[in-house]
Structures are given as C-alpha cells and as structure tokens.
Amino acid sequence: MEQYCMYLRKSRADREAEQRGEMETLSRHEAALLALAARNHHPITKIYREVVSGETIAARPCMQELLSEVEAGIWTGVYVMEVERLARGDTIDQGVVSRAFRLSSTLIITPIKTYHPDNEFDEEYFEFGLFMSRREYATIKRRLQRGRDASVREGKYIGNRTPYGYYREKIPHDKGFRLVPDPDQADVVRNIYKWYCNGIPADGVSPTTFGMAKIRDRLNGLGIPAATGGPWTISSVSGILQNPVYTGKIRHNYRPAEKSLSGGVITVRRPRNGSGDLYDGLHEAIISQESFDMVQDFMKNRKLPSIPYKKKMANPLSGIVRCSVCGKVMIRRPYQSGRQCTLMCQTAHCATVASDLDDVEREILNGLAEWLKDYKLQWNIPDSADSSPAVSMLQTQLVQKRKEEERLQSQLDNTYDLLEQGIYTKDVFLTRNKMVVEKLEDVHISINSLEKEIVLEQKRLQAKIDVIPKVENILDVYWTLPDAKSKNDLLKSVLDKVIYTKSGRNGPHRKVHYTFALDLYPRLPKSP
C-alpha cells in the first residue's frame, strides 16, 4: 500500500514575512501541498512540522524521524515545498538526505517537480538543488554576520538577552536596537560596584573584605530579584562586575562559537575570549570608566592562588546524591584537621545539613539491599520478555488499531472514487479527505506509540531480569573495590540518583543515630 507524508519547515525568509504580517507559513504550505496531494490521489497519512531552527540534521528532531522512516522504506513519497527545505547544512548532511531517499527509492514531490531517485537525471537535479541551496545558505550567513558586525560598530545592541540594568529600545527611524537604563535596576548595578569597591558602612564589616558572596547575600536579603527573576548567585554578581556594557561600551565576539567534531557529532563550545571587541555604544553609561577599572584591579588582586586539579576522583558518590531542598548535586567536603569528610549541599545557606560521607555511603548500600529484597518479592519475572501480560494487552490494542487503519484507508480511497464519479464536489472532497486523513494521522500516532510501548515494556522486563544480578554483584564486591572511581561507576550503573534529606543536626551523644533520609531511584526504563 502506497503511503505519503508531508514535511513542513520554516525558512528565515518565511519568518521575516510573518513579521511583516503575512500568513503563517506552515499553514499556507500545508494547504498547498494537501491540494497537490488531492490532485495526485495521494493520501497524506502523516505531517511533520519542524518548528525549531537548526543548521544541521542533529538539531532537527522531525527531520531525524523522517529520515529513519525513509530509510526503513515506510514512505512511497514525501511532499515538501522545495527540496531545499530538506537540508541546507553542509555536504555531509545533504549527502545523508540524498542517500536515504536514493536507497529507499522514495519520491520527493514538490509543486514544481517530482524527483524520482532511481532516475539519474532527477538525482543529478536533486543534488544540484541541494548544492545551490548550500551556497545560498552560506551567502545569507555571511550577509547576516556583516550586518551584525556593522550594527555593533554603530553602537547598536544585537544581543538576545538584555543585560541587567537596561532594557532594549527600538531606534527611531532606523534599524536595530539600543540599550536604555532601567532606573530601578541601574541603581542596583551602581550599588554593586560601590559595595565591591568601598564595602557597606556596618559594624564588623571591613570595606576591604566585602566580596561577591556578601554582595549576593545583601541583595537576596533585600529581596531584590536577579535578572532571571530568582535569587542572586556569585556568578551573576561577577558577571555584572566584569561587563563593560555598563561603561557605555558594546562587547562583541566575547564568546565566539567554536565547532568541533567528536565521534561523528558536531559540538559547539563558546569559550571566553578575554574582553572581546569593544565599541562605543549608543546607550548611556551607568558606571564610570574609572570605577570599572578600579573593580577590575580589585578582582585581579583578590584572586585566590590556583589549586592544582587532582584528576583522581575522591568522592564515590559524585553526581549521584542530590539535595532534597534545592536539587543541587551534593559534594564532598574534606577537612585539614583530620576529621572524616562530609557530604554537603553546595548551595549557599541551604537548609540541608551535612553528614559524614562514610555514613551516607553505607546507608546507600543498605538501602540497595533492602530495595533488592522487596524487588524480588514484588516482581514475578517471566521466562521471556514476550510472555508478559502487559505486552499481550498492548499487542491486542495494536491489532485493533491496524484494523482501524485499514478501514480508514478504505474510506480514503472511496473519497477519490466519489470525486471522480462527480458525487463529491471539490469542496466536499477536500473536507471529507482532510477529515479522514486527520483520523488516519491519529491512528498512525497511536500505532507508533503502541509499538514504542511494546518495545519499552520488553526492555523493562529484560531490565527486571538483568538488574537483580547486577545489584547483587555490587553488594558483594563494593567494599573490596580499590578506589572511588570504581565505586562511583558501579553505583551509577544501577542508580539514577539518590535524594538526601536532613534538616536537623545530630547531638554529640547521638552520633550513631543517623537523622538523614535517603530516597533511592534505581536505573530502570522510564514510562513512555
């Protein structure tokens, strides 16, 4: 049975057109392609709507799903407004798209032309279209970058996030934006610089020791929200103290994107590039250049000596235990006095109380032993994954949905027959056709969901079989392992996380009575 789908994606020109008030792009393209499919008597059983902007296939989840189904030979043809909508990235991505359609003999149907991958001339035409699309994309990127560079040199603000202390304003009778001081936030910025340089007149507070942590506490104590709307952190205070935008400058190329290829996957890093490129901005300065330079000198002199990084892991619970109050990963705290290490929350002034690391580690192992005991009692593990009642029930539902799919497909075929016989007018045909196609699409979504649930349930059952010997092995060998890294790897193989709760401190005579609670989350497949 022939099956056709539709792939919709917005281009940059489409977004610019929508900003000018033109019709929503995806709806317009969908209507045009549905009409084309109706003329071709091709039932559209699935529609992919790509709403994210991504340069590569890795950044476009709908495209990834479409390509996997094309490679599996599910689709007879794919409707798309232009071949350029499929891939505008580099030659590797375009080669992946071209190969998937060619090997599966899947048609690419556009309002202008239908591409037959088995036809060498169509194949050349298709690849030439992708080549021209890539050139056009590179040209657009160069033009946009030149425009951004020119705007920065003119003093305009091009960032997506407005720095704290300012709001963004459209420049009258010109393109672009400029920064305008926010009266309330600008006073906060001035106070941050004043406090860092001079301190706050208060008993017991020395101006030379008033650092970022105390500024953070002061702002949070006054109930002033940070730029994110939440509490202030040391990094948010540091970001304000090091940002030259408050002196009337525009900072550009401060964190340029650096792409690298690792394991066939493109990763993007944005390392800091010193102070970047500075230009005179169109906005009013909040801080004088002298105050800014003074802060930079203070920060340089206050920097602590760097401590050599120890590559050897010392915390066997690293990345596993989380605080129940703030959700942050808890860290190991060593003591120079010889006292044994504790496990503490890294959030300043968090209400969670620390405990000895050895005690937490021992209780996690005890908790795993108790959990395993209950786990064995609760689960009646079948001989094979396929014999589960849950799998049988899902497979029964899948059979019913496939019967419903056949019935709807028959109805869809009848709409074309009734149109050809003159019983349906064009408007009635489009209405009925769209109704049946929408029902078919819902059925296909249900079928895909059921198939995924069946696979997941089978994996879950297999995990029930595998997890018992794995946990038993951990309980047997854990205390014999030579280092923290080995213990950490073993715990992470069976635990997603552990939630730690402790609100009160142990008294000096109650050391053996642990007042903390642990919630263990075993590593099992999650529900769909």
GROMACS .gro file of C-alpha atoms in nm, residues 179-348:
model
  170
  179LEU     CA    1   2.002   4.999   2.541
  180VAL     CA    2   1.822   5.234   2.780
  181PRO     CA    3   1.897   5.236   3.156
  182ASP     CA    4   1.625   5.090   3.376
  183PRO     CA    5   1.602   5.333   3.671
  184ASP     CA    6   1.548   5.070   3.943
  185GLN     CA    7   1.796   4.814   3.815
  186ALA     CA    8   2.056   5.078   3.730
  187ASP     CA    9   2.067   5.179   4.099
  188VAL     CA   10   2.128   4.814   4.192
  189VAL     CA   11   2.421   4.799   3.949
  190ARG     CA   12   2.570   5.120   4.095
  191ASN     CA   13   2.538   4.979   4.446
  192ILE     CA   14   2.706   4.652   4.345
  193TYR     CA   15   3.010   4.846   4.217
  194LYS     CA   16   3.011   5.075   4.522
  195TRP     CA   17   2.985   4.785   4.767
  196TYR     CA   18   3.261   4.592   4.597
  197CYS     CA   19   3.500   4.888   4.599
  198ASN     CA   20   3.407   5.053   4.931
  199GLY     CA   21   3.206   4.799   5.130
  200ILE     CA   22   2.893   4.885   5.328
  201PRO     CA   23   2.917   5.100   5.641
  202ALA     CA   24   2.818   4.850   5.908
  203ASP     CA   25   2.960   4.714   6.230
  204GLY     CA   26   3.211   4.438   6.179
  205VAL     CA   27   3.224   4.478   5.800
  206SER     CA   28   3.556   4.589   5.658
  207PRO     CA   29   3.546   4.762   5.319
  208THR     CA   30   3.845   4.562   5.201
  209THR     CA   31   3.674   4.226   5.269
  210PHE     CA   32   3.331   4.292   5.122
  211GLY     CA   33   3.334   4.046   4.829
  212MET     CA   34   3.086   3.890   4.590
  213ALA     CA   35   2.943   3.641   4.841
  214LYS     CA   36   2.845   3.921   5.079
  215ILE     CA   37   2.703   4.129   4.794
  216ARG     CA   38   2.496   3.827   4.691
  217ASP     CA   39   2.368   3.783   5.046
  218ARG     CA   40   2.293   4.154   5.074
  219LEU     CA   41   2.086   4.158   4.753
  220ASN     CA   42   1.897   3.843   4.847
  221GLY     CA   43   1.836   3.982   5.198
  222LEU     CA   44   1.682   4.295   5.045
  223GLY     CA   45   1.452   4.078   4.832
  224ILE     CA   46   1.584   4.215   4.501
  225PRO     CA   47   1.537   3.960   4.220
  226ALA     CA   48   1.822   3.884   3.983
  227ALA     CA   49   1.794   3.914   3.604
  228THR     CA   50   1.645   3.563   3.592
  229GLY     CA   51   1.380   3.654   3.848
  230GLY     CA   52   1.535   3.418   4.103
  231PRO     CA   53   1.795   3.471   4.377
  232TRP     CA   54   2.136   3.621   4.316
  233THR     CA   55   2.442   3.400   4.285
  234ILE     CA   56   2.814   3.473   4.291
  235SER     CA   57   2.832   3.421   3.913
  236SER     CA   58   2.552   3.673   3.848
  237VAL     CA   59   2.728   3.934   4.064
  238SER     CA   60   3.061   3.856   3.896
  239GLY     CA   61   2.903   3.890   3.552
  240ILE     CA   62   2.788   4.244   3.631
  241LEU     CA   63   3.123   4.344   3.776
  242GLN     CA   64   3.308   4.228   3.464
  243ASN     CA   65   3.073   4.353   3.193
  244PRO     CA   66   3.199   4.672   3.020
  245VAL     CA   67   2.849   4.743   2.883
  246TYR     CA   68   2.787   4.947   3.200
  247THR     CA   69   3.057   5.195   3.090
  248GLY     CA   70   2.873   5.267   2.765
  249LYS     CA   71   3.055   5.003   2.559
  250ILE     CA   72   2.925   4.726   2.333
  251ARG     CA   73   3.108   4.395   2.372
  252HIS     CA   74   3.132   4.174   2.062
  253ASN     CA   75   3.291   3.832   1.999
  254TYR     CA   76   3.322   3.783   2.374
  255ARG     CA   77   3.230   3.415   2.345
  256PRO     CA   78   3.262   3.313   1.977
  257ALA     CA   79   3.127   2.973   1.877
  258GLU     CA   80   3.386   2.703   1.814
  259LYS     CA   81   3.272   2.386   1.641
  260SER     CA   82   3.444   2.053   1.676
  261LEU     CA   83   3.378   1.701   1.553
  262SER     CA   84   3.379   1.421   1.809
  263GLY     CA   85   3.252   1.073   1.732
  264GLY     CA   86   3.077   1.197   1.420
  265VAL     CA   87   2.878   1.456   1.621
  266ILE     CA   88   2.932   1.831   1.587
  267THR     CA   89   2.964   2.003   1.924
  268VAL     CA   90   2.966   2.379   1.980
  269ARG     CA   91   3.172   2.546   2.253
  270ARG     CA   92   3.171   2.912   2.348
  271PRO     CA   93   3.494   2.979   2.542
  272ARG     CA   94   3.556   3.328   2.677
  273ASN     CA   95   3.773   3.542   2.451
  274GLY     CA   96   3.917   3.789   2.702
  275SER     CA   97   3.712   4.107   2.692
  276GLY     CA   98   3.620   4.056   2.325
  277ASP     CA   99   3.598   4.352   2.087
  278LEU     CA  100   3.477   4.678   2.245
  279TYR     CA  101   3.292   4.956   2.062
  280ASP     CA  102   3.134   5.280   2.179
  281GLY     CA  103   2.763   5.217   2.232
  282LEU     CA  104   2.463   5.439   2.171
  283HIS     CA  105   2.348   5.384   2.529
  284GLU     CA  106   2.413   5.585   2.843
  285ALA     CA  107   2.678   5.457   3.083
  286ILE     CA  108   2.570   5.353   3.433
  287ILE     CA  109   2.923   5.320   3.572
  288SER     CA  110   3.221   5.546   3.505
  289GLN     CA  111   3.525   5.402   3.335
  290GLU     CA  112   3.733   5.483   3.645
  291SER     CA  113   3.501   5.279   3.870
  292PHE     CA  114   3.503   4.989   3.627
  293ASP     CA  115   3.885   4.987   3.606
  294MET     CA  116   3.910   5.004   3.985
  295VAL     CA  117   3.684   4.697   4.018
  296GLN     CA  118   3.893   4.505   3.767
  297ASP     CA  119   4.210   4.585   3.966
  298PHE     CA  120   4.043   4.475   4.290
  299MET     CA  121   3.926   4.150   4.134
  300LYS     CA  122   4.271   4.079   3.996
  301ASN     CA  123   4.433   4.133   4.336
  302ARG     CA  124   4.170   3.931   4.523
  303LYS     CA  125   4.203   3.619   4.310
  304LEU     CA  126   4.296   3.316   4.515
  305PRO     CA  127   4.601   3.113   4.410
  306SER     CA  128   4.503   2.834   4.178
  307ILE     CA  129   4.498   2.485   4.327
  308PRO     CA  130   4.631   2.207   4.104
  309TYR     CA  131   4.345   1.992   3.979
  310LYS     CA  132   4.351   1.637   4.107
  311LYS     CA  133   4.237   1.403   3.836
  312LYS     CA  134   4.186   1.116   4.076
  313MET     CA  135   3.825   1.100   4.198
  314ALA     CA  136   3.790   1.110   4.576
  315ASN     CA  137   3.410   1.104   4.614
  316PRO     CA  138   3.243   0.766   4.541
  317LEU     CA  139   2.902   0.939   4.545
  318SER     CA  140   2.997   1.207   4.292
  319GLY     CA  141   2.700   1.310   4.076
  320ILE     CA  142   2.463   1.066   4.250
  321VAL     CA  143   2.332   1.229   4.569
  322ARG     CA  144   2.112   1.539   4.536
  323CYS     CA  145   1.977   1.778   4.797
  324SER     CA  146   1.604   1.745   4.865
  325VAL     CA  147   1.569   2.122   4.922
  326CYS     CA  148   1.742   2.284   4.623
  327GLY     CA  149   1.801   1.984   4.396
  328LYS     CA  150   2.174   2.050   4.354
  329VAL     CA  151   2.429   1.769   4.347
  330MET     CA  152   2.591   1.730   4.689
  331ILE     CA  153   2.968   1.746   4.712
  332ARG     CA  154   3.244   1.604   4.929
  333ARG     CA  155   3.398   1.837   5.185
  334PRO     CA  156   3.746   1.741   5.314
  335TYR     CA  157   3.897   1.872   5.639
  336GLN     CA  158   4.263   1.953   5.703
  337SER     CA  159   4.218   1.875   6.072
  338GLY     CA  160   4.193   1.504   6.001
  339ARG     CA  161   3.818   1.485   6.059
  340GLN     CA  162   3.649   1.249   5.816
  341CYS     CA  163   3.496   1.403   5.503
  342THR     CA  164   3.132   1.508   5.494
  343LEU     CA  165   2.873   1.521   5.217
  344MET     CA  166   2.730   1.872   5.194
  345CYS     CA  167   2.499   2.078   4.971
  346GLN     CA  168   2.690   2.326   4.756
  347THR     CA  169   2.413   2.591   4.764
  348ALA     CA  170   2.493   2.877   4.999
   0.00000   0.00000   0.00000
